[in-house]
PDB file of C-alpha atoms in Angstrom:
ATOM      1  CA  UNK A   1      31.208  60.257 201.863  1.00  0.00           C
ATOM      2  CA  UNK A   2      30.018  63.770 202.626  1.00  0.00           C
ATOM      3  CA  UNK A   3      25.964  62.485 202.522  1.00  0.00           C
ATOM      4  CA  UNK A   4      27.420  59.837 205.023  1.00  0.00           C
ATOM      5  CA  UNK A   5      28.685  62.711 207.699  1.00  0.00           C
ATOM      6  CA  UNK A   6      25.952  64.182 207.246  1.00  0.00           C
ATOM      7  CA  UNK A   7      23.127  61.659 208.163  1.00  0.00           C
ATOM      8  CA  UNK A   8      26.430  60.576 210.564  1.00  0.00           C
ATOM      9  CA  UNK A   9      26.014  64.253 212.106  1.00  0.00           C
ATOM     10  CA  UNK A  10      22.302  64.264 211.956  1.00  0.00           C
ATOM     11  CA  UNK A  11      22.042  60.697 214.176  1.00  0.00           C
ATOM     12  CA  UNK A  12      23.836  61.657 216.025  1.00  0.00           C
ATOM     13  CA  UNK A  13      21.757  64.906 217.405  1.00  0.00           C
ATOM     14  CA  UNK A  14      18.592  62.601 217.362  1.00  0.00           C
ATOM     15  CA  UNK A  15      20.670  60.558 219.582  1.00  0.00           C
ATOM     16  CA  UNK A  16      21.585  63.229 221.774  1.00  0.00           C
ATOM     17  CA  UNK A  17      17.906  65.164 221.641  1.00  0.00           C
ATOM     18  CA  UNK A  18      16.307  61.481 223.028  1.00  0.00           C
ATOM     19  CA  UNK A  19      18.870  60.751 225.850  1.00  0.00           C
ATOM     20  CA  UNK A  20      17.832  64.481 226.860  1.00  0.00           C
ATOM     21  CA  UNK A  21      14.746  63.897 226.987  1.00  0.00           C
ATOM     22  CA  UNK A  22      15.034  61.279 229.102  1.00  0.00           C
ATOM     23  CA  UNK A  23      17.038  62.306 231.518  1.00  0.00           C
ATOM     24  CA  UNK A  24      15.226  63.911 234.994  1.00  0.00           C
ATOM     25  CA  UNK A  25      14.976  67.394 235.802  1.00  0.00           C
ATOM     26  CA  UNK A  26      18.557  68.053 238.021  1.00  0.00           C
ATOM     27  CA  UNK A  27      19.944  66.041 235.348  1.00  0.00           C
ATOM     28  CA  UNK A  28      18.663  67.820 232.379  1.00  0.00           C
ATOM     29  CA  UNK A  29      19.919  70.780 234.974  1.00  0.00           C
ATOM     30  CA  UNK A  30      23.241  69.742 235.190  1.00  0.00           C
ATOM     31  CA  UNK A  31      24.063  68.604 231.586  1.00  0.00           C
ATOM     32  CA  UNK A  32      23.319  71.860 230.383  1.00  0.00           C
ATOM     33  CA  UNK A  33      24.834  73.953 232.787  1.00  0.00           C
ATOM     34  CA  UNK A  34      28.195  71.968 232.634  1.00  0.00           C
ATOM     35  CA  UNK A  35      27.346  72.499 228.464  1.00  0.00           C
ATOM     36  CA  UNK A  36      27.359  75.453 228.837  1.00  0.00           C
ATOM     37  CA  UNK A  37      29.959  76.551 230.403  1.00  0.00           C
ATOM     38  CA  UNK A  38      32.472  74.219 227.817  1.00  0.00           C
ATOM     39  CA  UNK A  39      30.700  76.719 225.391  1.00  0.00           C
ATOM     40  CA  UNK A  40      31.621  79.608 227.270  1.00  0.00           C
ATOM     41  CA  UNK A  41      35.387  78.867 228.575  1.00  0.00           C
ATOM     42  CA  UNK A  42      36.025  77.071 224.862  1.00  0.00           C
ATOM     43  CA  UNK A  43      35.010  80.812 223.305  1.00  0.00           C
ATOM     44  CA  UNK A  44      36.889  82.808 225.643  1.00  0.00           C
ATOM     45  CA  UNK A  45      40.032  81.010 224.642  1.00  0.00           C
ATOM     46  CA  UNK A  46      38.979  81.430 220.775  1.00  0.00           C
ATOM     47  CA  UNK A  47      38.296  85.068 221.939  1.00  0.00           C
ATOM     48  CA  UNK A  48      42.121  85.368 223.820  1.00  0.00           C
ATOM     49  CA  UNK A  49      44.274  83.549 221.017  1.00  0.00           C
ATOM     50  CA  UNK A  50      42.509  85.649 218.015  1.00  0.00           C
ATOM     51  CA  UNK A  51      42.733  89.032 220.661  1.00  0.00           C
ATOM     52  CA  UNK A  52      46.483  88.147 221.096  1.00  0.00           C
ATOM     53  CA  UNK A  53      46.784  87.830 217.371  1.00  0.00           C
ATOM     54  CA  UNK A  54      45.622  91.755 216.716  1.00  0.00           C
ATOM     55  CA  UNK A  55      47.431  92.596 219.713  1.00  0.00           C
ATOM     56  CA  UNK A  56      51.290  91.283 218.485  1.00  0.00           C
ATOM     57  CA  UNK A  57      50.086  92.386 215.180  1.00  0.00           C
ATOM     58  CA  UNK A  58      49.157  96.149 216.005  1.00  0.00           C
ATOM     59  CA  UNK A  59      52.639  95.434 218.427  1.00  0.00           C
ATOM     60  CA  UNK A  60      54.442  94.621 215.786  1.00  0.00           C
ATOM     61  CA  UNK A  61      52.930  97.519 213.465  1.00  0.00           C
ATOM     62  CA  UNK A  62      54.216 100.130 216.341  1.00  0.00           C
ATOM     63  CA  UNK A  63      57.550  98.875 216.045  1.00  0.00           C
ATOM     64  CA  UNK A  64      57.614  98.971 212.721  1.00  0.00           C
ATOM     65  CA  UNK A  65      56.918 103.377 213.115  1.00  0.00           C
ATOM     66  CA  UNK A  66      59.308 103.837 215.578  1.00  0.00           C
ATOM     67  CA  UNK A  67      61.893 102.884 213.365  1.00  0.00           C
ATOM     68  CA  UNK A  68      61.373 104.363 210.846  1.00  0.00           C
ATOM     69  CA  UNK A  69      61.081 107.618 213.289  1.00  0.00           C
ATOM     70  CA  UNK A  70      64.390 106.614 214.150  1.00  0.00           C
ATOM     71  CA  UNK A  71      65.751 105.995 210.584  1.00  0.00           C
ATOM     72  CA  UNK A  72      64.765 109.746 209.929  1.00  0.00           C
ATOM     73  CA  UNK A  73      66.680 111.251 213.086  1.00  0.00           C
ATOM     74  CA  UNK A  74      65.255 112.971 215.670  1.00  0.00           C
ATOM     75  CA  UNK A  75      62.246 115.809 215.706  1.00  0.00           C
ATOM     76  CA  UNK A  76      64.312 118.665 215.484  1.00  0.00           C
ATOM     77  CA  UNK A  77      65.107 117.979 211.795  1.00  0.00           C
ATOM     78  CA  UNK A  78      68.737 117.892 210.190  1.00  0.00           C
ATOM     79  CA  UNK A  79      71.512 115.899 211.406  1.00  0.00           C
ATOM     80  CA  UNK A  80      72.687 117.216 215.448  1.00  0.00           C
ATOM     81  CA  UNK A  81      76.041 116.936 216.507  1.00  0.00           C
ATOM     82  CA  UNK A  82      76.405 114.329 219.318  1.00  0.00           C
ATOM     83  CA  UNK A  83      78.775 111.199 220.385  1.00  0.00           C
ATOM     84  CA  UNK A  84      77.800 107.567 220.213  1.00  0.00           C
ATOM     85  CA  UNK A  85      78.586 106.162 223.535  1.00  0.00           C
ATOM     86  CA  UNK A  86      78.527 102.338 222.645  1.00  0.00           C
ATOM     87  CA  UNK A  87      74.157 101.889 221.101  1.00  0.00           C
ATOM     88  CA  UNK A  88      73.239 105.678 222.945  1.00  0.00           C
ATOM     89  CA  UNK A  89      74.121 109.144 221.525  1.00  0.00           C
ATOM     90  CA  UNK A  90      73.949 111.876 222.844  1.00  0.00           C
ATOM     91  CA  UNK A  91      73.406 114.646 221.220  1.00  0.00           C
ATOM     92  CA  UNK A  92      75.386 117.944 222.254  1.00  0.00           C
ATOM     93  CA  UNK A  93      72.643 120.260 223.334  1.00  0.00           C
ATOM     94  CA  UNK A  94      72.320 117.361 226.347  1.00  0.00           C
ATOM     95  CA  UNK A  95      74.991 118.331 227.498  1.00  0.00           C
ATOM     96  CA  UNK A  96      75.482 120.250 230.875  1.00  0.00           C
ATOM     97  CA  UNK A  97      76.867 123.415 230.686  1.00  0.00           C
ATOM     98  CA  UNK A  98      80.551 123.479 232.686  1.00  0.00           C
ATOM     99  CA  UNK A  99      80.520 125.376 235.919  1.00  0.00           C
TER     100      UNK A  99
END
């Protein structure tokens, strides 16, 4: 089975090369240009897909790190007194002094 696949692939390559040799100069240049553009487009799409995957992974790790920092508390250390307003925590040290 595998031998037939390789033989078929080899036959296709030989036929493509024979057709390429039979083409005129302008037709050959046109075909080579089209094939080059198609190859570059495929390569760019693959690069975008994999780089997007890396960006998502890095963003996910950064989000997990931010969540861990938030769970550990503020950088001042210890429990800071304040009050919750919905899901917003307002430390007392941020309050403005009365006038």
